[in-house]
Every structure is written in structure tokens, then in C-alpha cells.
CSV table of C-alpha atoms and ligand atoms in Angstrom, one decimal:
chain,number,residue,atom,x,y,z
A,132,MET,CA,-205.7,8.8,-59.1
A,133,SER,CA,-203.3,10.9,-61.2
A,134,GLN,CA,-199.6,9.3,-61.2
A,135,PRO,CA,-197.0,11.3,-59.7
A,136,SER,CA,-194.2,12.1,-62.5
A,137,THR,CA,-190.7,10.7,-61.9
A,138,PRO,CA,-189.1,11.7,-65.4
A,139,ARG,CA,-186.2,9.9,-66.1
A,140,SER,CA,-182.9,10.5,-67.8
A,141,TRP,CA,-180.7,8.7,-71.0
A,142,VAL,CA,-178.0,8.1,-68.1
A,143,ILE,CA,-179.5,4.6,-67.7
A,144,SER,CA,-178.0,4.1,-64.3
A,145,ALA,CA,-179.6,7.2,-62.7
A,146,ASN,CA,-183.1,5.8,-62.7
A,147,GLY,CA,-183.4,4.3,-59.8
A,148,HIS,CA,-180.2,5.0,-58.2
A,149,SER,CA,-180.4,4.9,-54.6
A,150,ASP,CA,-178.3,8.4,-54.2
A,151,PHE,CA,-178.2,10.3,-57.4
A,152,PRO,CA,-181.4,9.7,-60.0
A,153,LEU,CA,-182.0,12.7,-62.0
A,154,GLN,CA,-184.0,14.7,-59.2
A,155,ASN,CA,-180.8,14.7,-57.1
A,156,LEU,CA,-178.3,16.9,-59.4
A,157,PRO,CA,-176.0,17.6,-56.5
A,158,PHE,CA,-173.1,19.4,-57.6
A,159,GLY,CA,-169.7,18.9,-56.2
A,160,VAL,CA,-165.6,19.1,-57.5
A,161,PHE,CA,-163.5,16.5,-58.6
A,162,SER,CA,-160.5,15.8,-61.0
A,163,VAL,CA,-159.8,13.2,-62.9
A,164,GLY,CA,-155.7,12.3,-62.7
A,165,ASP,CA,-153.5,15.0,-63.3
A,166,SER,CA,-156.3,17.8,-64.5
A,167,SER,CA,-157.0,20.7,-62.5
A,168,ALA,CA,-160.5,20.6,-60.2
A,169,ARG,CA,-163.6,21.5,-61.6
A,170,ALA,CA,-167.2,21.4,-60.9
A,171,GLY,CA,-169.9,18.5,-61.9
A,172,VAL,CA,-173.3,17.3,-61.5
A,173,ALA,CA,-173.6,13.5,-60.0
A,174,ILE,CA,-176.0,11.4,-62.5
A,175,GLY,CA,-176.4,7.6,-61.1
A,176,GLU,CA,-173.0,6.7,-61.6
A,177,HIS,CA,-171.5,9.1,-63.7
A,178,ILE,CA,-170.3,13.0,-63.3
A,179,PHE,CA,-171.7,15.4,-65.7
A,180,ASP,CA,-168.8,17.7,-66.2
A,181,LEU,CA,-170.1,21.1,-66.4
A,182,GLN,CA,-167.3,23.2,-67.7
A,183,ALA,CA,-166.7,20.6,-70.8
A,184,ALA,CA,-170.7,21.3,-71.4
A,185,ALA,CA,-170.6,25.1,-71.4
A,186,ASP,CA,-172.0,25.3,-74.6
A,187,PHE,CA,-175.6,24.0,-73.8
A,188,PHE,CA,-175.7,27.3,-71.1
A,189,GLN,CA,-177.3,30.2,-71.1
A,190,GLY,CA,-178.4,33.4,-69.3
A,191,GLU,CA,-178.6,32.9,-65.6
A,192,ALA,CA,-177.7,29.0,-65.6
A,193,LEU,CA,-174.5,29.6,-67.8
A,194,ARG,CA,-173.7,32.9,-64.9
A,195,ALA,CA,-174.0,29.4,-62.5
A,196,VAL,CA,-171.4,27.5,-64.7
A,197,GLN,CA,-169.1,30.2,-64.4
A,198,ALA,CA,-169.6,31.0,-61.5
A,199,MET,CA,-167.8,27.4,-60.8
A,200,ALA,CA,-164.7,28.1,-63.2
A,201,GLY,CA,-161.7,27.5,-60.6
A,202,GLY,CA,-162.9,24.5,-58.9
A,203,GLN,CA,-164.6,25.9,-56.2
A,204,LEU,CA,-168.2,26.6,-55.8
A,205,ASN,CA,-167.5,29.6,-53.3
A,206,SER,CA,-168.9,31.6,-56.0
A,207,PHE,CA,-172.0,29.6,-57.5
A,208,PHE,CA,-173.1,29.7,-53.8
A,209,ALA,CA,-172.9,33.6,-53.1
A,210,LEU,CA,-175.1,34.3,-56.5
A,211,GLY,CA,-177.8,32.6,-54.6
A,212,ARG,CA,-180.9,31.0,-55.3
A,213,GLY,CA,-181.7,32.1,-58.8
A,214,PRO,CA,-179.4,31.5,-60.8
A,215,ARG,CA,-178.6,27.8,-59.3
A,216,VAL,CA,-182.7,26.9,-59.3
A,217,ALA,CA,-182.1,28.0,-63.7
A,218,LEU,CA,-179.2,25.2,-63.9
A,219,ARG,CA,-181.0,22.8,-62.4
A,220,GLU,CA,-183.9,23.7,-64.6
A,221,ARG,CA,-181.3,23.2,-67.7
A,222,LEU,CA,-179.8,20.2,-66.2
A,223,LEU,CA,-183.3,18.9,-65.4
A,224,ASP,CA,-184.1,18.9,-69.1
A,225,LEU,CA,-180.6,18.7,-70.8
A,226,LEU,CA,-180.3,14.9,-69.1
A,227,SER,CA,-184.3,13.7,-68.8
A,228,GLU,CA,-184.7,11.0,-71.3
A,229,HIS,CA,-186.8,13.2,-74.0
A,230,SER,CA,-184.2,15.8,-74.5
A,231,ASN,CA,-183.4,17.2,-77.6
A,232,HIS,CA,-179.9,17.5,-76.9
A,233,ARG,CA,-179.6,13.7,-75.7
A,234,PHE,CA,-177.7,12.2,-78.8
A,235,GLU,CA,-175.2,15.8,-78.7
A,236,LEU,CA,-174.2,15.4,-75.2
A,237,GLU,CA,-174.2,11.4,-75.5
A,238,GLY,CA,-172.0,11.8,-78.8
A,239,MET,CA,-169.5,14.0,-76.3
A,240,GLY,CA,-168.6,11.1,-74.0
A,241,ALA,CA,-166.4,13.5,-72.7
A,242,ASN,CA,-168.8,15.0,-70.4
A,243,LEU,CA,-170.0,12.3,-68.7
A,244,LEU,CA,-167.7,10.5,-66.8
A,245,PRO,CA,-167.5,7.3,-64.6
A,246,LEU,CA,-167.3,8.4,-61.1
A,247,ALA,CA,-166.3,5.4,-59.1
A,248,ALA,CA,-163.2,4.8,-62.4
A,249,HIS,CA,-161.0,7.5,-62.1
A,250,CYS,CA,-162.5,10.4,-60.7
A,251,GLN,CA,-161.4,12.0,-57.6
A,252,LEU,CA,-164.4,13.6,-55.3
A,253,HIS,CA,-162.5,17.0,-53.4
A,254,LEU,CA,-164.1,19.4,-50.9
A,255,PRO,CA,-166.8,21.4,-52.7
A,256,ALA,CA,-166.5,24.8,-51.6
A,257,ARG,CA,-163.4,27.0,-49.8
A,258,ILE,CA,-164.1,26.5,-46.4
A,259,ASN,CA,-163.8,29.3,-44.3
A,260,ASP,CA,-165.7,28.6,-41.2
A,261,TYR,CA,-167.4,26.1,-39.5
A,262,THR,CA,-169.8,25.9,-36.4
A,263,ASP,CA,-171.1,22.7,-34.8
A,264,PHE,CA,-174.2,23.2,-33.9
A,265,TYR,CA,-175.8,20.8,-31.2
A,266,VAL,CA,-179.4,20.4,-32.1
A,267,GLY,CA,-180.3,16.5,-31.9
A,268,ILE,CA,-181.9,16.5,-28.9
A,269,ALA,CA,-181.8,13.0,-27.9
A,270,HIS,CA,-178.1,12.8,-28.3
A,271,ALA,CA,-177.9,16.2,-26.1
A,272,GLN,CA,-179.9,15.0,-23.1
A,273,ASN,CA,-178.3,11.3,-24.2
A,274,VAL,CA,-174.4,12.3,-23.6
A,275,GLY,CA,-176.2,15.2,-20.7
A,276,LYS,CA,-176.7,11.8,-18.9
A,277,LEU,CA,-173.5,10.6,-19.1
A,278,PHE,CA,-171.9,13.5,-17.9
A,279,ARG,CA,-175.1,15.3,-15.3
A,280,PRO,CA,-177.0,12.2,-14.4
A,281,ASP,CA,-179.2,15.3,-12.1
A,282,SER,CA,-179.5,17.7,-15.3
A,283,PRO,CA,-179.4,16.2,-18.3
A,284,LEU,CA,-180.0,19.4,-20.6
A,285,LEU,CA,-178.8,22.6,-19.6
A,286,PRO,CA,-181.2,25.0,-18.4
A,287,ASN,CA,-180.3,27.1,-22.0
A,288,TYR,CA,-181.1,24.1,-24.6
A,289,LYS,CA,-184.5,25.0,-25.2
A,290,HIS,CA,-184.3,28.7,-25.6
A,291,VAL,CA,-180.6,28.8,-27.7
A,292,PRO,CA,-179.8,26.9,-30.8
A,293,ILE,CA,-176.5,25.5,-29.1
A,294,GLY,CA,-173.1,25.7,-31.0
A,295,TYR,CA,-169.8,26.4,-30.7
A,296,HIS,CA,-167.0,27.6,-33.6
A,297,GLY,CA,-164.9,24.7,-34.8
A,298,ARG,CA,-162.0,24.1,-37.1
A,299,ALA,CA,-162.1,24.7,-40.9
A,300,SER,CA,-159.1,23.6,-42.2
A,301,THR,CA,-159.0,20.2,-40.7
A,302,ILE,CA,-162.5,19.1,-43.0
A,303,ARG,CA,-161.4,16.5,-45.7
A,304,PRO,CA,-164.0,15.1,-48.1
A,305,SER,CA,-165.6,11.4,-47.8
A,306,GLY,CA,-162.7,8.8,-47.7
A,307,THR,CA,-159.8,10.6,-46.3
A,308,PRO,CA,-157.7,8.6,-43.5
A,309,VAL,CA,-158.9,9.6,-40.3
A,310,ILE,CA,-154.9,9.8,-38.2
A,311,ARG,CA,-156.1,8.6,-34.7
A,312,PRO,CA,-155.3,11.9,-32.7
A,313,LYS,CA,-152.7,12.1,-29.2
A,314,GLY,CA,-153.8,14.1,-26.9
A,315,GLN,CA,-154.1,14.9,-22.9
A,316,THR,CA,-156.4,12.6,-21.2
A,317,LEU,CA,-156.7,12.2,-17.3
A,318,PRO,CA,-157.9,7.8,-16.9
A,319,ALA,CA,-159.9,7.3,-14.3
A,320,GLY,CA,-159.0,7.8,-10.9
A,321,ALA,CA,-155.6,9.5,-11.7
A,322,SER,CA,-155.1,13.1,-10.3
A,323,GLN,CA,-152.8,13.8,-13.0
A,324,PRO,CA,-153.0,13.4,-16.9
A,325,VAL,CA,-151.2,11.5,-19.4
A,326,PHE,CA,-150.7,12.3,-23.3
A,327,GLY,CA,-150.9,9.3,-26.0
A,328,PRO,CA,-152.6,7.8,-28.8
A,329,CYS,CA,-156.6,8.7,-28.0
A,330,ALA,CA,-158.0,5.4,-26.9
A,331,ARG,CA,-161.9,6.2,-26.5
A,332,LEU,CA,-161.7,7.8,-30.3
A,333,ASP,CA,-166.4,8.2,-32.0
A,334,PHE,CA,-168.2,9.1,-34.6
A,335,GLU,CA,-170.8,11.7,-34.7
A,336,LEU,CA,-173.4,11.6,-37.1
A,337,GLU,CA,-174.7,15.0,-38.3
A,338,LEU,CA,-176.2,16.6,-40.8
A,339,GLY,CA,-173.7,19.0,-43.1
A,340,ILE,CA,-175.3,23.0,-44.3
A,341,TRP,CA,-173.7,24.7,-46.5
A,342,ILE,CA,-174.1,28.3,-46.4
A,343,GLY,CA,-175.4,30.0,-49.6
A,344,GLN,CA,-175.4,33.5,-50.0
A,345,GLY,CA,-173.9,35.3,-46.8
A,346,ASN,CA,-174.5,38.8,-45.0
A,347,ALA,CA,-172.9,41.9,-44.3
A,348,LEU,CA,-171.4,42.6,-40.8
A,349,GLY,CA,-173.8,43.6,-38.4
A,350,GLU,CA,-177.2,43.0,-40.2
A,351,ALA,CA,-178.5,39.6,-39.1
A,352,ILE,CA,-180.4,37.2,-41.5
A,353,ASP,CA,-184.1,37.1,-40.5
A,354,ILE,CA,-185.4,34.1,-40.2
A,355,ALA,CA,-187.6,34.3,-43.1
A,356,GLU,CA,-185.2,34.7,-45.3
A,357,ALA,CA,-182.8,32.5,-44.2
A,358,GLY,CA,-184.1,29.3,-46.7
A,359,GLU,CA,-182.6,32.1,-49.3
A,360,HIS,CA,-179.1,32.3,-47.5
A,361,ILE,CA,-178.6,27.8,-47.9
A,362,ALA,CA,-177.3,26.4,-50.9
A,363,GLY,CA,-177.8,22.7,-49.8
A,364,PHE,CA,-176.6,19.7,-47.6
A,365,CYS,CA,-174.2,17.4,-47.2
A,366,LEU,CA,-173.2,14.4,-44.8
A,367,LEU,CA,-170.7,15.0,-41.5
A,368,ASN,CA,-169.0,13.3,-39.8
A,369,ASP,CA,-167.2,14.7,-36.4
A,370,TRP,CA,-165.2,12.4,-35.3
A,371,SER,CA,-164.6,12.9,-31.5
A,372,ALA,CA,-161.6,12.2,-28.9
A,373,ARG,CA,-163.9,11.3,-26.2
A,374,ASP,CA,-160.7,11.2,-23.6
A,375,VAL,CA,-159.3,14.0,-25.0
A,376,GLN,CA,-162.8,15.9,-24.5
A,377,ALA,CA,-163.3,14.8,-20.9
A,378,TRP,CA,-160.9,16.6,-19.5
A,379,GLU,CA,-160.5,19.3,-22.4
A,380,TYR,CA,-163.9,19.9,-22.5
A,381,GLN,CA,-164.9,22.9,-18.9
A,382,PRO,CA,-165.0,25.8,-19.1
A,383,LEU,CA,-165.1,26.2,-23.0
A,384,GLY,CA,-166.5,23.4,-24.8
A,385,PRO,CA,-164.8,21.3,-27.4
A,386,PHE,CA,-161.0,22.2,-28.8
A,387,LEU,CA,-159.0,19.0,-29.8
A,388,SER,CA,-160.6,17.1,-29.0
A,389,LYS,CA,-162.7,17.7,-32.4
A,390,SER,CA,-160.2,19.5,-35.0
A,391,PHE,CA,-158.2,16.6,-36.0
A,392,ILE,CA,-160.4,16.2,-38.9
A,393,THR,CA,-164.1,16.1,-39.8
A,394,SER,CA,-165.3,14.7,-42.8
A,395,ILE,CA,-168.2,15.1,-45.1
A,396,SER,CA,-169.5,13.1,-48.2
A,397,PRO,CA,-168.7,15.9,-51.2
A,398,TRP,CA,-171.8,16.2,-52.9
A,399,VAL,CA,-173.8,19.2,-52.3
A,400,VAL,CA,-177.4,18.5,-52.5
A,401,THR,CA,-179.8,22.0,-53.2
A,402,ALA,CA,-182.5,23.1,-51.5
A,403,GLU,CA,-184.6,22.5,-54.4
A,404,ALA,CA,-183.9,18.7,-54.5
A,405,MET,CA,-185.0,18.5,-50.6
A,406,ALA,CA,-187.8,20.8,-51.2
A,407,PRO,CA,-190.4,17.4,-51.6
A,408,PHE,CA,-188.8,16.0,-47.8
A,409,ARG,CA,-189.4,18.9,-45.7
A,410,LEU,CA,-191.9,18.6,-43.3
A,411,ALA,CA,-193.3,20.3,-40.0
A,412,GLN,CA,-191.1,21.3,-37.3
A,413,PRO,CA,-192.6,18.9,-34.4
A,414,ALA,CA,-195.0,20.9,-31.9
A,415,ARG,CA,-192.7,21.5,-29.1
A,416,PRO,CA,-193.7,19.1,-26.1
A,417,PRO,CA,-196.2,20.5,-23.4
A,418,GLY,CA,-193.9,23.0,-20.7
A,419,ASP,CA,-191.2,23.4,-23.5
A,420,PRO,CA,-190.9,27.3,-24.0
A,421,GLN,CA,-191.6,28.8,-27.5
A,422,PRO,CA,-188.5,30.1,-29.8
A,423,LEU,CA,-188.5,33.6,-29.2
A,424,ASP,CA,-189.5,35.7,-31.9
A,425,TYR,CA,-186.7,36.0,-33.6
A,426,LEU,CA,-186.3,32.2,-33.8
A,427,LEU,CA,-190.0,32.0,-35.1
A,428,ASP,CA,-191.6,32.0,-38.1
A,429,THR,CA,-194.8,30.2,-39.3
A,430,HIS,CA,-193.9,28.8,-42.8
A,431,ASP,CA,-190.4,27.4,-41.0
A,432,GLN,CA,-192.4,26.0,-38.6
A,433,THR,CA,-194.7,24.5,-40.9
A,434,ASN,CA,-191.9,23.3,-43.6
A,435,GLY,CA,-188.6,23.8,-42.3
A,436,ALA,CA,-187.8,20.3,-40.9
A,437,LEU,CA,-186.1,17.5,-43.1
A,438,ASP,CA,-187.1,13.7,-43.5
A,439,ILE,CA,-183.9,12.5,-44.5
A,440,GLU,CA,-183.1,9.0,-43.3
A,441,LEU,CA,-179.9,8.5,-41.7
A,442,GLU,CA,-177.4,5.2,-41.3
A,443,VAL,CA,-173.9,4.2,-39.6
A,444,LEU,CA,-172.6,1.2,-40.7
A,445,LEU,CA,-169.1,-0.4,-39.5
A,446,SER,CA,-166.4,-2.3,-41.1
A,447,SER,CA,-163.2,-3.5,-39.4
A,448,ALA,CA,-160.4,-4.9,-40.9
A,449,ALA,CA,-161.0,-8.6,-39.6
A,450,MET,CA,-164.1,-8.1,-41.3
A,451,ARG,CA,-163.3,-7.1,-44.6
A,452,ASP,CA,-160.6,-10.1,-44.5
A,453,GLN,CA,-163.4,-12.2,-43.6
A,454,GLN,CA,-165.2,-10.2,-46.5
A,455,LEU,CA,-168.5,-9.8,-44.2
A,456,PRO,CA,-170.3,-6.7,-45.0
A,457,PRO,CA,-170.6,-3.3,-42.8
A,458,MET,CA,-172.6,-3.8,-40.3
A,459,ARG,CA,-175.6,-1.5,-39.5
A,460,LEU,CA,-174.6,0.5,-35.9
A,461,SER,CA,-178.2,3.0,-36.1
A,462,LEU,CA,-180.7,3.7,-37.8
A,463,SER,CA,-181.6,7.5,-37.3
A,464,SER,CA,-183.4,10.8,-39.2
A,465,THR,CA,-183.1,14.6,-39.5
A,466,ARG,CA,-186.9,14.4,-37.8
A,467,HIS,CA,-185.0,14.3,-34.6
A,468,MET,CA,-183.5,18.1,-34.3
A,469,TYR,CA,-184.8,20.2,-31.9
A,470,TRP,CA,-184.2,23.7,-34.5
A,471,THR,CA,-184.6,23.4,-37.7
A,472,VAL,CA,-181.8,24.9,-40.0
A,473,ALA,CA,-183.4,28.2,-40.4
A,474,GLN,CA,-183.3,28.8,-36.7
A,475,MET,CA,-179.6,28.0,-36.9
A,476,VAL,CA,-178.9,30.5,-39.8
A,477,ALA,CA,-180.8,33.0,-37.7
A,478,HIS,CA,-179.4,32.7,-34.7
A,479,HIS,CA,-175.8,32.2,-36.0
A,480,SER,CA,-176.0,35.6,-37.7
A,481,VAL,CA,-178.4,37.4,-34.9
A,482,ASN,CA,-175.4,39.5,-33.5
A,483,GLY,CA,-174.6,40.9,-37.1
A,484,CYS,CA,-172.0,37.5,-37.2
A,485,GLN,CA,-171.0,37.6,-41.0
A,486,LEU,CA,-171.7,34.4,-42.9
A,487,GLN,CA,-169.8,33.6,-46.1
A,488,ALA,CA,-170.8,31.4,-48.9
A,489,GLY,CA,-169.2,27.9,-48.5
A,490,ASP,CA,-169.0,28.6,-44.5
A,491,LEU,CA,-170.1,24.9,-43.0
A,492,LEU,CA,-172.9,24.3,-40.2
A,493,GLY,CA,-173.3,20.8,-38.4
A,494,SER,CA,-176.8,19.7,-37.3
A,495,GLY,CA,-174.8,18.7,-34.0
A,496,THR,CA,-175.2,14.4,-33.6
A,497,LEU,CA,-178.5,12.8,-34.7
A,498,SER,CA,-179.7,10.4,-32.6
A,499,GLY,CA,-183.1,9.6,-32.3
A,500,PRO,CA,-184.6,8.0,-28.6
A,501,GLU,CA,-184.6,4.4,-29.1
A,502,ALA,CA,-182.0,2.2,-29.1
A,503,GLY,CA,-180.7,1.7,-32.4
A,504,GLN,CA,-181.0,5.0,-33.1
A,505,PHE,CA,-178.2,6.6,-31.6
A,506,GLY,CA,-175.4,8.6,-33.8
A,507,SER,CA,-172.4,8.1,-31.8
A,508,LEU,CA,-170.4,4.9,-29.8
A,509,LEU,CA,-170.6,7.2,-26.6
A,510,GLU,CA,-174.7,6.4,-27.0
A,511,ILE,CA,-175.0,3.1,-28.4
A,512,THR,CA,-172.0,1.7,-25.6
A,513,ASP,CA,-173.4,3.9,-22.7
A,514,GLY,CA,-170.1,5.8,-22.1
A,515,GLY,CA,-168.2,2.5,-23.1
A,516,THR,CA,-169.6,0.4,-20.6
A,517,ARG,CA,-171.4,-2.0,-22.8
A,518,SER,CA,-169.5,-3.1,-25.8
A,519,ILE,CA,-171.0,-4.5,-29.0
A,520,ASP,CA,-170.6,-7.8,-30.7
A,521,LEU,CA,-169.1,-6.9,-34.3
A,522,PRO,CA,-169.9,-10.5,-36.5
A,523,SER,CA,-166.2,-11.2,-37.2
A,524,GLY,CA,-166.5,-12.4,-33.7
A,525,GLU,CA,-165.0,-8.9,-32.1
A,526,THR,CA,-166.4,-6.4,-29.7
A,527,ARG,CA,-166.0,-2.3,-29.9
A,528,THR,CA,-166.8,-0.1,-26.9
A,529,PHE,CA,-164.6,2.7,-29.0
A,530,LEU,CA,-163.1,2.7,-32.5
A,531,GLU,CA,-160.1,0.6,-33.1
A,532,ASP,CA,-157.3,1.2,-35.7
A,533,GLY,CA,-158.7,-0.3,-39.5
A,534,ASP,CA,-162.0,0.7,-38.5
A,535,GLU,CA,-163.9,1.8,-41.4
A,536,VAL,CA,-167.7,4.1,-40.5
A,537,ILE,CA,-169.3,4.9,-42.9
A,538,PHE,CA,-172.3,7.4,-43.2
A,539,THR,CA,-175.6,6.9,-45.9
A,540,ALA,CA,-178.9,9.1,-46.5
A,541,ARG,CA,-181.7,8.5,-47.6
A,542,CYS,CA,-184.7,10.9,-48.6
A,543,SER,CA,-188.1,8.6,-48.9
A,544,ARG,CA,-191.6,10.2,-50.5
A,545,GLU,CA,-194.5,8.8,-51.7
A,546,GLY,CA,-194.8,9.9,-55.0
A,547,PHE,CA,-191.2,11.4,-55.6
A,548,ALA,CA,-188.1,9.7,-56.7
A,549,SER,CA,-186.0,9.3,-53.6
A,550,ILE,CA,-182.6,10.4,-53.4
A,551,GLY,CA,-179.6,10.2,-50.8
A,552,LEU,CA,-176.5,12.3,-49.8
A,553,GLY,CA,-173.8,9.9,-51.3
A,554,GLU,CA,-171.9,8.6,-48.9
A,555,CYS,CA,-169.6,10.0,-45.9
A,556,ARG,CA,-166.4,7.4,-45.4
A,557,GLY,CA,-163.4,7.2,-43.2
A,558,ARG,CA,-161.1,4.8,-41.9
A,559,VAL,CA,-159.5,4.6,-38.6
A,560,MET,CA,-155.1,4.8,-39.1
A,561,PRO,CA,-153.0,4.4,-36.1
A,562,ALA,CA,-151.4,7.4,-34.0
A,563,ARG,CA,-148.3,8.9,-35.9
B,269,LIG,CA1,-170.9,17.4,-33.2
């Protein structure tokens, strides 16, 4: 039996790295000290500075690097797949342990910066539009049951990839503090609303999808072409004020309960890096409708799902004081998506809506069907009726000030190097 090849890098920390081995090569934007933001690639515990290494690229790969000048990846995303693949191929060559350029690159130490030490990570692109979908069917059922015990899934769910337009201006990279929002809520049993700090602050475990090439106004993206319009993926925490949400959401859906902040992992894991971790979309259960033609593509059905394990960790201030490690709240997966990312893109544009390079889509909360797989506290605590015990002796129903929520992700498949998406982390600060 032939041994599958998993090439190694001369960047020692990359080999066996849980998130960023040579096979990942995610793109991001960083700065050091007061320097201006610039594009780089995560490799092990380092960032490879693309601008500083520009002399090592030619042709389409150089075009890709040049498009990143200015410290935003929008123009790079807009180039589409060709230049992105050319850049990836060249980076695989430059950073592999057998690279002809290894000693040259090592000699130019400025190319390779330690990630943790002093690099600040930024949003990778200017996000003009952010759309949040609702494709995690277990979450839709769990939450639907809390709000509508008699009809958890509304009749449109299995026909339409449900979504709403979110707030782009408040998306922030991992590590940005989450200030507890204030808002209007209707206390249980009360007939008049009150105003104050959110008392039911929650997270939502989601996959983020970066749009690459956009489409012209009025021209829908065919589902068979949707993959060409997806640049990459990240983790996304759609922080939610449940008490505000419960009062405001009818009839138009979430508004201020979601728009105070959305956190994302700052690295764009490309569609190419994700290719080994594609799966067939699970067959729909008997009795479920077939998707309409514009949402149905054979290749998408056989290869359009994603196999990403998702983990949620929680650390309270008391846990950190006692030097206790973060506690796992959930282990879920992107396998629980009722609609594929290609279906989301096709649906989003089917009315002629223009998507643009750097737009961000959220998947919706990705819960599994079982306890231990839920992607929000609303589900874990059954609407706040069952508290969870923390190793510090504290209990939680919703997030307290000082709590830190950490998402991580893992893509694994026999014969391939495992990759991750990096962290999406946020700590709750008191209301102002
Ligand atoms: Ca959401």
C-alpha cells in the first residue's frame, strides 16, 4: 500500500502543528508594533510575510501577492481561484523542507515572524456585507422547540436556506473584548419592558464563509459555479443577547440582540486547503422535500459538505484565578448543516443580489442532535432552566462578566495532514 504523502516544512513548528501545518497555509492580515497592516500566511507558530518575500513570486502568484498590498484581502479574493491556487502552489514549494530557497528565506529572517510574540492580527478583509444563515438543523429544531413546542421547524425550513442580513461594521477579530450589551427586554410575567444590561448573554458556534469573486447586480450565481465564488472559511461567534432577542425578534427577526459584536478567527483557510475534508451532503430523511432545481447540483450533493470538528471551551475569571484549564462545553461538526455552502451562495444571489469580494456569510449555529454537541448556551441549558457546573464550583446558565468563550476547529482524514482554523476567542466585559 502506498504511503500518502504529507510533505513537511523547514519551518519546524509547522510539522504536526494542530492548526497550521504546511498543508493549510491560511491567509491573514497582521501588523507588528506601529507598522501598517500587511498580508501574511500562518505557518506553524509563525507568520510568513508575503510583502517582504515578494521577490520570490512570479506570474499569477505575484499578481495575488500584489493584490494584497494595502493590508486587505478584498482585491486578492476578487481575483478568484486561479491566482489563489498559483500562490498556494508557490508557497508549498517555498516552505517545503526540500525547498531550493530554504536557506535564502531563512537568511532573510524578516520574512518569518513569531505569531504569538508581537504580531497583531486584524480582520483579513473589509467586510461590506455580512449575512447570517440558519442551516444547522439541530439548532433550528432545539431553539424552535423552546419558542414553539408545537411546530419547532417552520414550514419553509426544508425549502429555503433561511438567512438575514447582519451587521458588518461590528465584526471583529478573535481576542476583541465583548462588552455586555444593554437593551430592552420583557421580564418573565411582566407586561411592560425594562431597559438594562443583557442578562442572557450567549454565544453561537458558526462557520464563516468568505466570498471570493462576486457577481454583477441582477446576475445569479449558478450553484454549479458557487465554489468558484468561495475564497475560504473561518470560525464565527454570533454573540447573542437572548433576552433582547426574545422581545424584539417578531416579526422581522434579530436586530440589536446580534449587532453589538460578531467575532471571527482571523485566518482565511482556503477552499483548496479544505478540499481533502469535503464530504457528500447526507441524504435527506424520507419525507423531506428535494431542493428546487436552482439549489440542486450533483457535484455539490456528492462533494459539497464539510467535515470540520468544532469545539467550544469556556473559561471563567475564577477558573483562570485557580489556574484551571478551559472547560469543554460542546463538540460539534459542520456535518450538521442541512444546506451546503454552495446552496447558500446560490440562494443568496438567486434574486440578483450582488455578492462582493470580502462579504462574509455565517452558517448559523452548528449544533449536533445530542447533548454535548450544542452550539449555544440556550440549548445547553434548555432555555436557561438547567445550569451547568464549572470546575471552579460556579454554575452558569448564560455568560457572566469575565467569561471567555473559545472556539477551535479540526479537520482530520486518514492519509492527510490535519489542519485547523485557528482560534475564535472573546471575553465578556461589564456593560458600560
Ligand atoms: Ca446566528
